[in-house]
């Protein structure tokens, strides 16, 4: 597998080796074993060296993968109109978590300005200094944009997150001899390897019917993402309690409800790595130079939000959300007779909404406090599947 992947530059390889040494030292300090979640956290977020905190280009044709905002401005334009309906019930504030290059924010704000939609403040929570610098360049003409290091204690308005949950560290658990074990990472003297240790029962409570799954079943659980949803709920609840105005969060990501996540045929989990537009399953390859992700258990995310005081507003495919929010109308603002401009936009919409592309694999979870989704989303809603 590795023989078919592009070679890193000498500088990139040196940075990866430096991160590898940092992780090895962490393992030694922890008596020879760290959880996979800790390994993933360091590989992605170690200061200056992790995938999201280092200096390598992550997105677009020169990066490792392409996200929806990079494909077409119609994605952000459509979200702008969905956010407008929700901001009318709360505050004219948008908070984006993990804004990538800043293109989604730029597209949303550009469309809001063109459509007369008021956005008094657009805040971005960004943990990557490199991405924050790129965002500041992209968004220099929008004075209402501010950057935060963490969620504010209270917020009223609309929270947007595109491919945020899948980038959060996951724990790995495996079933051996009828017992669930946590899979961790060791250093065997020449490379990283796995070692399984007993885990607490609460680690597998996310898995429905865990006792009936087959021997050797390996999967991910999502305590960090569940904690993120709890923090999100606390923030929106505090916003409502402070000023009587609620808010909502719109979260785009790939994943399944738990009845589809933990199937027998998915017995090796969903963990995947992305390096220079190549996908492969080895999280130990070139740490710091590749993305490591896992599909999202949307049932766990929704339950975490509701347990902490939010309401379920909607769960649907990305295609269902975008079509309900009017992406086809946005597309038709460019005349089909203008083939040079229309066809690239139409091809991008096809990728975003086709069941064979991103339309069904990507889902949208909408949770909130004292706001409702417009009726136009009712037909697309699949909350019953959670």
Short mmCIF file of C-alpha atoms in Angstrom, two decimals:
data_model
loop_
_atom_site.label_atom_id
_atom_site.label_comp_id
_atom_site.label_asym_id
_atom_site.label_seq_id
_atom_site.Cartn_x
_atom_site.Cartn_y
_atom_site.Cartn_z
CA UNK A 1 0.00 0.00 0.00
CA UNK A 2 2.68 2.49 1.01
CA UNK A 3 4.64 1.87 -2.19
CA UNK A 4 1.78 3.45 -4.15
CA UNK A 5 1.58 6.62 -2.05
CA UNK A 6 3.41 9.82 -3.06
CA UNK A 7 6.79 10.44 -1.45
CA UNK A 8 6.92 13.31 1.04
CA UNK A 9 9.43 16.11 0.66
CA UNK A 10 12.57 15.93 2.84
CA UNK A 11 11.24 18.73 5.07
CA UNK A 12 7.86 17.03 5.47
CA UNK A 13 9.54 13.71 6.28
CA UNK A 14 11.73 15.40 8.89
CA UNK A 15 8.65 16.95 10.52
CA UNK A 16 6.90 13.57 10.56
CA UNK A 17 9.95 11.93 12.15
CA UNK A 18 10.02 14.66 14.79
CA UNK A 19 6.35 14.02 15.61
CA UNK A 20 6.97 10.28 15.69
CA UNK A 21 9.70 10.83 18.28
CA UNK A 22 7.36 13.04 20.32
CA UNK A 23 4.70 10.30 20.34
CA UNK A 24 7.28 7.66 21.27
CA UNK A 25 8.33 9.80 24.25
CA UNK A 26 4.68 10.13 25.28
CA UNK A 27 4.31 6.33 25.15
CA UNK A 28 7.42 5.89 27.30
CA UNK A 29 6.13 8.39 29.86
CA UNK A 30 2.85 6.45 30.03
CA UNK A 31 4.51 3.11 30.85
CA UNK A 32 4.64 1.91 27.26
CA UNK A 33 0.99 2.32 26.21
CA UNK A 34 -1.32 5.16 25.17
CA UNK A 35 -4.91 4.99 24.01
CA UNK A 36 -5.54 5.24 20.28
CA UNK A 37 -7.50 8.42 21.00
CA UNK A 38 -4.36 9.98 22.48
CA UNK A 39 -2.28 8.83 19.50
CA UNK A 40 -4.82 10.34 17.11
CA UNK A 41 -4.91 13.57 19.11
CA UNK A 42 -1.14 13.96 18.87
CA UNK A 43 -1.01 12.95 15.20
CA UNK A 44 -3.60 15.59 14.33
CA UNK A 45 -3.10 18.37 16.86
CA UNK A 46 0.38 18.27 18.45
CA UNK A 47 1.60 21.92 18.42
CA UNK A 48 3.44 22.81 15.19
CA UNK A 49 3.72 19.16 14.13
CA UNK A 50 0.24 17.62 14.06
CA UNK A 51 -1.69 17.37 10.81
CA UNK A 52 -4.03 20.26 11.63
CA UNK A 53 -1.49 22.35 13.55
CA UNK A 54 1.44 22.04 11.14
CA UNK A 55 2.05 24.06 8.00
CA UNK A 56 1.12 21.64 5.21
CA UNK A 57 -1.71 22.44 2.79
CA UNK A 58 -4.72 20.31 3.81
CA UNK A 59 -7.52 21.14 1.39
CA UNK A 60 -8.06 21.39 -2.35
CA UNK A 61 -6.10 20.01 -5.29
CA UNK A 62 -2.74 20.55 -3.55
CA UNK A 63 -3.88 19.01 -0.26
CA UNK A 64 -5.12 15.63 0.87
CA UNK A 65 -8.87 15.90 0.30
CA UNK A 66 -11.51 18.31 -0.99
CA UNK A 67 -14.49 19.49 1.05
CA UNK A 68 -17.86 20.76 -0.14
CA UNK A 69 -17.04 24.49 0.21
CA UNK A 70 -13.96 24.01 -1.98
CA UNK A 71 -16.13 22.55 -4.76
CA UNK A 72 -18.58 25.41 -5.21
CA UNK A 73 -19.74 28.65 -3.61
CA UNK A 74 -23.31 27.33 -3.94
CA UNK A 75 -22.77 25.25 -0.80
CA UNK A 76 -22.14 28.32 1.34
CA UNK A 77 -24.78 30.38 -0.45
CA UNK A 78 -27.40 27.77 0.36
CA UNK A 79 -26.34 27.59 4.01
CA UNK A 80 -26.63 31.39 4.18
CA UNK A 81 -30.36 31.21 3.42
CA UNK A 82 -30.93 28.34 5.88
CA UNK A 83 -29.08 30.34 8.53
CA UNK A 84 -31.22 33.40 7.76
CA UNK A 85 -34.40 31.54 8.74
CA UNK A 86 -32.81 30.48 12.04
CA UNK A 87 -31.21 33.86 12.83
CA UNK A 88 -34.62 35.51 12.48
CA UNK A 89 -35.64 33.42 15.52
CA UNK A 90 -32.46 34.13 17.49
CA UNK A 91 -29.58 36.59 16.94
CA UNK A 92 -27.83 37.70 13.75
CA UNK A 93 -24.68 35.88 14.77
CA UNK A 94 -22.90 32.94 13.14
CA UNK A 95 -20.25 30.80 14.83
CA UNK A 96 -18.23 28.40 12.69
CA UNK A 97 -16.11 25.68 14.24
CA UNK A 98 -13.11 24.57 12.19
CA UNK A 99 -13.40 26.88 9.19
CA UNK A 100 -10.75 25.29 6.95
CA UNK A 101 -9.43 27.80 4.42
CA UNK A 102 -12.20 30.28 5.27
CA UNK A 103 -13.96 29.75 1.96
CA UNK A 104 -17.24 28.62 3.51
CA UNK A 105 -17.34 31.74 5.70
CA UNK A 106 -16.53 33.93 2.70
CA UNK A 107 -19.28 32.33 0.61
CA UNK A 108 -21.86 32.66 3.40
CA UNK A 109 -20.99 36.30 4.08
CA UNK A 110 -20.85 37.21 0.38
CA UNK A 111 -24.31 35.76 -0.19
CA UNK A 112 -25.68 37.40 2.96
CA UNK A 113 -24.45 40.77 1.73
CA UNK A 114 -25.94 40.22 -1.73
CA UNK A 115 -29.29 38.99 -0.36
CA UNK A 116 -29.65 41.62 2.36
CA UNK A 117 -29.23 39.10 5.19
CA UNK A 118 -27.83 40.77 8.31
CA UNK A 119 -24.89 39.08 10.04
CA UNK A 120 -23.70 41.30 12.87
CA UNK A 121 -20.90 38.99 13.94
CA UNK A 122 -19.25 35.93 12.39
CA UNK A 123 -16.99 34.15 14.88
CA UNK A 124 -14.59 31.34 14.00
CA UNK A 125 -13.23 28.84 16.50
CA UNK A 126 -9.98 27.57 14.99
CA UNK A 127 -7.35 25.45 16.75
CA UNK A 128 -4.86 25.48 13.85
CA UNK A 129 -2.63 28.56 13.68
CA UNK A 130 -1.80 27.80 10.04
CA UNK A 131 -5.45 27.58 9.02
CA UNK A 132 -6.32 30.67 11.06
CA UNK A 133 -3.68 32.64 9.12
CA UNK A 134 -5.18 31.47 5.82
CA UNK A 135 -8.66 32.37 7.02
CA UNK A 136 -7.55 35.85 7.99
CA UNK A 137 -6.26 36.42 4.46
CA UNK A 138 -9.41 35.02 2.85
CA UNK A 139 -11.74 37.04 5.08
CA UNK A 140 -9.83 40.30 5.31
CA UNK A 141 -12.67 42.26 3.66
CA UNK A 142 -15.28 41.16 6.20
CA UNK A 143 -14.94 43.29 9.34
CA UNK A 144 -17.57 41.33 11.29
CA UNK A 145 -15.31 38.24 11.44
CA UNK A 146 -13.54 37.50 14.70
CA UNK A 147 -11.49 34.51 15.87
CA UNK A 148 -11.84 32.58 19.10
CA UNK A 149 -9.66 29.92 20.73
CA UNK A 150 -12.67 28.05 22.15
CA UNK A 151 -16.45 28.12 22.31
CA UNK A 152 -17.78 31.17 24.17
CA UNK A 153 -19.65 30.38 27.42
CA UNK A 154 -22.95 31.59 25.89
CA UNK A 155 -24.13 32.11 22.31
CA UNK A 156 -27.35 32.88 20.47
CA UNK A 157 -27.44 32.47 16.71
CA UNK A 158 -26.37 29.77 14.27
CA UNK A 159 -23.43 27.40 14.69
CA UNK A 160 -22.02 25.86 11.49
CA UNK A 161 -19.69 22.87 11.39
CA UNK A 162 -18.60 21.19 8.16
CA UNK A 163 -16.62 17.96 8.63
CA UNK A 164 -15.77 18.81 12.22
CA UNK A 165 -16.97 15.74 14.13
CA UNK A 166 -15.06 13.24 11.95
CA UNK A 167 -11.76 14.98 12.80
CA UNK A 168 -12.14 14.45 16.55
CA UNK A 169 -10.09 11.67 18.17
CA UNK A 170 -11.89 8.35 18.57
CA UNK A 171 -11.32 5.43 20.89
CA UNK A 172 -10.96 1.94 19.43
CA UNK A 173 -12.55 -1.07 21.11
CA UNK A 174 -12.40 -4.72 20.09
CA UNK A 175 -14.29 -7.81 21.28
CA UNK A 176 -12.09 -10.70 22.46
CA UNK A 177 -13.31 -13.82 24.28
CA UNK A 178 -16.65 -12.17 24.89
CA UNK A 179 -15.07 -9.10 26.51
CA UNK A 180 -14.55 -5.60 25.16
CA UNK A 181 -10.98 -4.29 25.20
CA UNK A 182 -9.58 -0.86 24.41
CA UNK A 183 -7.05 -0.85 21.61
CA UNK A 184 -4.01 1.27 22.36
CA UNK A 185 -0.69 2.10 20.77
CA UNK A 186 2.79 0.89 21.74
CA UNK A 187 6.27 1.38 20.30
CA UNK A 188 7.90 -1.97 19.55
CA UNK A 189 11.37 -0.57 19.01
CA UNK A 190 11.05 0.11 15.30
CA UNK A 191 7.43 1.12 14.65
CA UNK A 192 4.06 1.75 16.25
CA UNK A 193 1.86 -1.26 16.95
CA UNK A 194 -1.44 -2.06 18.65
CA UNK A 195 -1.96 -3.58 22.07
CA UNK A 196 -5.35 -4.25 23.69
CA UNK A 197 -6.14 -3.70 27.36
CA UNK A 198 -9.32 -4.02 29.45
CA UNK A 199 -11.67 -1.06 29.21
CA UNK A 200 -14.46 0.27 31.39
CA UNK A 201 -18.05 -0.59 30.60
CA UNK A 202 -18.99 3.01 29.93
CA UNK A 203 -16.67 3.00 26.91
CA UNK A 204 -18.94 0.53 25.08
CA UNK A 205 -22.28 1.96 26.21
CA UNK A 206 -22.45 3.84 22.90
CA UNK A 207 -22.65 0.50 21.03
CA UNK A 208 -26.19 -0.91 20.74
CA UNK A 209 -26.46 -4.68 21.30
CA UNK A 210 -22.74 -4.86 22.05
CA UNK A 211 -23.12 -8.35 23.54
CA UNK A 212 -24.45 -9.79 20.27
CA UNK A 213 -21.67 -8.51 18.00
CA UNK A 214 -19.29 -11.11 16.62
CA UNK A 215 -15.96 -12.13 18.10
CA UNK A 216 -13.12 -9.91 16.87
CA UNK A 217 -15.44 -6.98 16.15
CA UNK A 218 -13.42 -3.75 16.02
CA UNK A 219 -15.06 -0.34 16.06
CA UNK A 220 -14.77 3.27 17.15
CA UNK A 221 -16.54 5.08 19.95
CA UNK A 222 -16.67 8.85 20.11
CA UNK A 223 -16.23 10.30 23.63
CA UNK A 224 -14.54 13.49 22.38
CA UNK A 225 -17.30 14.25 19.88
CA UNK A 226 -19.95 13.46 22.52
CA UNK A 227 -18.21 15.93 24.83
CA UNK A 228 -18.18 18.50 22.03
CA UNK A 229 -21.96 18.12 21.65
CA UNK A 230 -22.43 18.59 25.39
CA UNK A 231 -20.37 21.80 25.30
CA UNK A 232 -22.36 23.00 22.30
CA UNK A 233 -25.59 22.37 24.18
CA UNK A 234 -24.32 24.21 27.26
CA UNK A 235 -23.33 27.21 25.15
CA UNK A 236 -26.69 27.50 23.35
CA UNK A 237 -28.62 26.93 26.57
CA UNK A 238 -26.64 29.65 28.36
CA UNK A 239 -27.29 32.00 25.45
CA UNK A 240 -31.02 31.47 25.78
CA UNK A 241 -30.96 31.88 29.55
CA UNK A 242 -29.01 35.14 29.29
CA UNK A 243 -30.99 36.97 26.63
CA UNK A 244 -34.10 34.91 25.91
CA UNK A 245 -32.91 34.07 22.39
CA UNK A 246 -32.09 30.55 21.36
CA UNK A 247 -29.96 29.20 18.58
CA UNK A 248 -29.19 26.20 16.42
CA UNK A 249 -26.25 24.14 15.17
CA UNK A 250 -26.02 22.77 11.61
CA UNK A 251 -23.46 19.96 11.41
CA UNK A 252 -22.42 18.35 8.12
CA UNK A 253 -20.43 15.13 8.16
CA UNK A 254 -20.26 11.57 6.91
CA UNK A 255 -21.66 8.83 9.08
CA UNK A 256 -24.69 6.79 10.06
CA UNK A 257 -27.29 6.32 12.80
CA UNK A 258 -26.08 3.70 15.27
CA UNK A 259 -28.29 0.96 13.80
CA UNK A 260 -26.24 1.28 10.60
CA UNK A 261 -22.90 2.16 12.19
CA UNK A 262 -22.53 -1.04 14.21
CA UNK A 263 -23.40 -3.68 11.62
CA UNK A 264 -21.74 -7.09 11.38
CA UNK A 265 -20.38 -6.26 7.94
CA UNK A 266 -18.66 -3.17 9.42
CA UNK A 267 -16.64 -5.41 11.73
CA UNK A 268 -13.35 -3.57 11.16
CA UNK A 269 -14.73 -0.11 11.89
CA UNK A 270 -14.62 2.98 9.70
CA UNK A 271 -11.21 4.48 10.48
CA UNK A 272 -9.61 5.92 7.34
CA UNK A 273 -6.60 8.05 6.44
CA UNK A 274 -6.19 10.59 3.64
CA UNK A 275 -2.83 11.50 2.14
CA UNK A 276 -2.43 13.51 -1.07
CA UNK A 277 -5.88 12.43 -2.35
CA UNK A 278 -5.15 8.76 -1.58
CA UNK A 279 -7.23 6.90 1.01
CA UNK A 280 -5.79 4.03 3.05
CA UNK A 281 -6.33 2.40 6.48
CA UNK A 282 -2.91 2.81 8.20
CA UNK A 283 -2.96 5.53 10.90
CA UNK A 284 0.75 4.97 11.63
CA UNK A 285 1.91 6.04 8.16
CA UNK A 286 3.76 9.39 8.22
CA UNK A 287 2.16 10.81 11.39
CA UNK A 288 1.44 14.50 11.00
CA UNK A 289 1.32 14.37 7.20
CA UNK A 290 -2.01 12.60 6.77
CA UNK A 291 -5.54 13.08 8.00
CA UNK A 292 -7.07 10.39 10.25
CA UNK A 293 -10.86 10.25 10.38
CA UNK A 294 -13.76 8.03 11.34
CA UNK A 295 -17.41 8.10 10.40
CA UNK A 296 -19.78 9.75 12.85
CA UNK A 297 -22.34 7.93 14.98
CA UNK A 298 -25.12 10.50 14.58
CA UNK A 299 -27.34 8.78 17.13
CA UNK A 300 -24.71 9.34 19.81
CA UNK A 301 -24.34 12.97 18.73
CA UNK A 302 -28.09 13.61 18.81
CA UNK A 303 -28.52 11.91 22.20
CA UNK A 304 -25.67 13.96 23.67
CA UNK A 305 -27.32 17.17 22.48
CA UNK A 306 -30.76 16.23 23.80
CA UNK A 307 -29.42 14.95 27.15
CA UNK A 308 -27.82 18.33 27.65
CA UNK A 309 -30.88 20.43 26.95
CA UNK A 310 -31.19 20.90 23.18
CA UNK A 311 -34.03 19.88 20.88
CA UNK A 312 -33.69 17.66 17.82
CA UNK A 313 -34.60 19.88 14.88
CA UNK A 314 -33.67 17.61 12.00
CA UNK A 315 -31.50 14.81 10.66
CA UNK A 316 -31.29 14.25 6.93
CA UNK A 317 -29.00 13.47 4.04
CA UNK A 318 -26.87 16.28 2.69
CA UNK A 319 -28.86 16.05 -0.53
CA UNK A 320 -32.13 16.44 1.37
CA UNK A 321 -30.86 19.44 3.30
CA UNK A 322 -29.39 21.28 0.32
CA UNK A 323 -32.36 20.66 -1.95
CA UNK A 324 -34.79 21.74 0.79
CA UNK A 325 -32.71 24.85 1.44
CA UNK A 326 -32.88 25.84 -2.23
CA UNK A 327 -29.58 24.89 -3.85
CA UNK A 328 -31.39 24.25 -7.14
CA UNK A 329 -32.72 27.82 -7.07
CA UNK A 330 -29.22 29.12 -6.41
CA UNK A 331 -27.93 27.13 -9.39
CA UNK A 332 -30.60 28.47 -11.72
CA UNK A 333 -29.50 32.02 -11.01
CA UNK A 334 -26.85 31.16 -13.61
CA UNK A 335 -28.48 30.64 -17.01
CA UNK A 336 -28.05 27.11 -18.44
CA UNK A 337 -27.42 28.83 -21.76
CA UNK A 338 -24.19 30.21 -20.29
CA UNK A 339 -22.54 26.81 -20.46
CA UNK A 340 -19.09 28.00 -19.41
CA UNK A 341 -20.38 29.22 -16.04
CA UNK A 342 -23.37 26.91 -15.58
CA UNK A 343 -21.82 23.48 -16.24
CA UNK A 344 -19.10 23.63 -13.53
CA UNK A 345 -21.73 24.71 -11.00
CA UNK A 346 -24.14 21.98 -12.12
CA UNK A 347 -21.39 19.35 -11.87
CA UNK A 348 -20.57 20.50 -8.35
CA UNK A 349 -24.23 20.34 -7.29
CA UNK A 350 -24.37 16.83 -8.75
CA UNK A 351 -21.43 15.78 -6.54
CA UNK A 352 -22.97 17.36 -3.46
CA UNK A 353 -26.42 15.82 -3.92
CA UNK A 354 -26.05 12.58 -5.91
CA UNK A 355 -26.59 9.37 -3.92
CA UNK A 356 -23.52 7.98 -5.70
CA UNK A 357 -21.37 10.90 -4.55
CA UNK A 358 -21.74 12.95 -1.32
CA UNK A 359 -25.53 13.26 -1.28
CA UNK A 360 -26.34 10.22 0.87
CA UNK A 361 -23.02 9.44 2.57
CA UNK A 362 -22.95 12.92 4.12
CA UNK A 363 -25.63 13.73 6.65
CA UNK A 364 -26.80 16.91 8.35
CA UNK A 365 -27.72 17.05 12.02
CA UNK A 366 -29.57 20.15 13.22
CA UNK A 367 -30.07 20.68 16.96
CA UNK A 368 -31.13 23.82 18.75
CA UNK A 369 -32.71 25.74 21.60
CA UNK A 370 -36.09 27.45 21.19
CA UNK A 371 -35.94 27.65 17.39
CA UNK A 372 -37.52 25.53 14.64
CA UNK A 373 -36.55 24.52 11.13
CA UNK A 374 -38.79 25.84 8.34
CA UNK A 375 -41.49 23.50 7.04
CA UNK A 376 -39.60 23.05 3.77
CA UNK A 377 -37.27 20.59 5.56
CA UNK A 378 -40.08 18.31 6.77
CA UNK A 379 -40.05 15.94 3.80
CA UNK A 380 -36.30 15.43 4.00
CA UNK A 381 -36.22 14.79 7.76
CA UNK A 382 -35.13 11.29 8.83
CA UNK A 383 -34.90 11.85 12.58
CA UNK A 384 -36.90 8.65 13.13
CA UNK A 385 -33.85 6.67 11.96
CA UNK A 386 -31.81 7.86 14.92
#
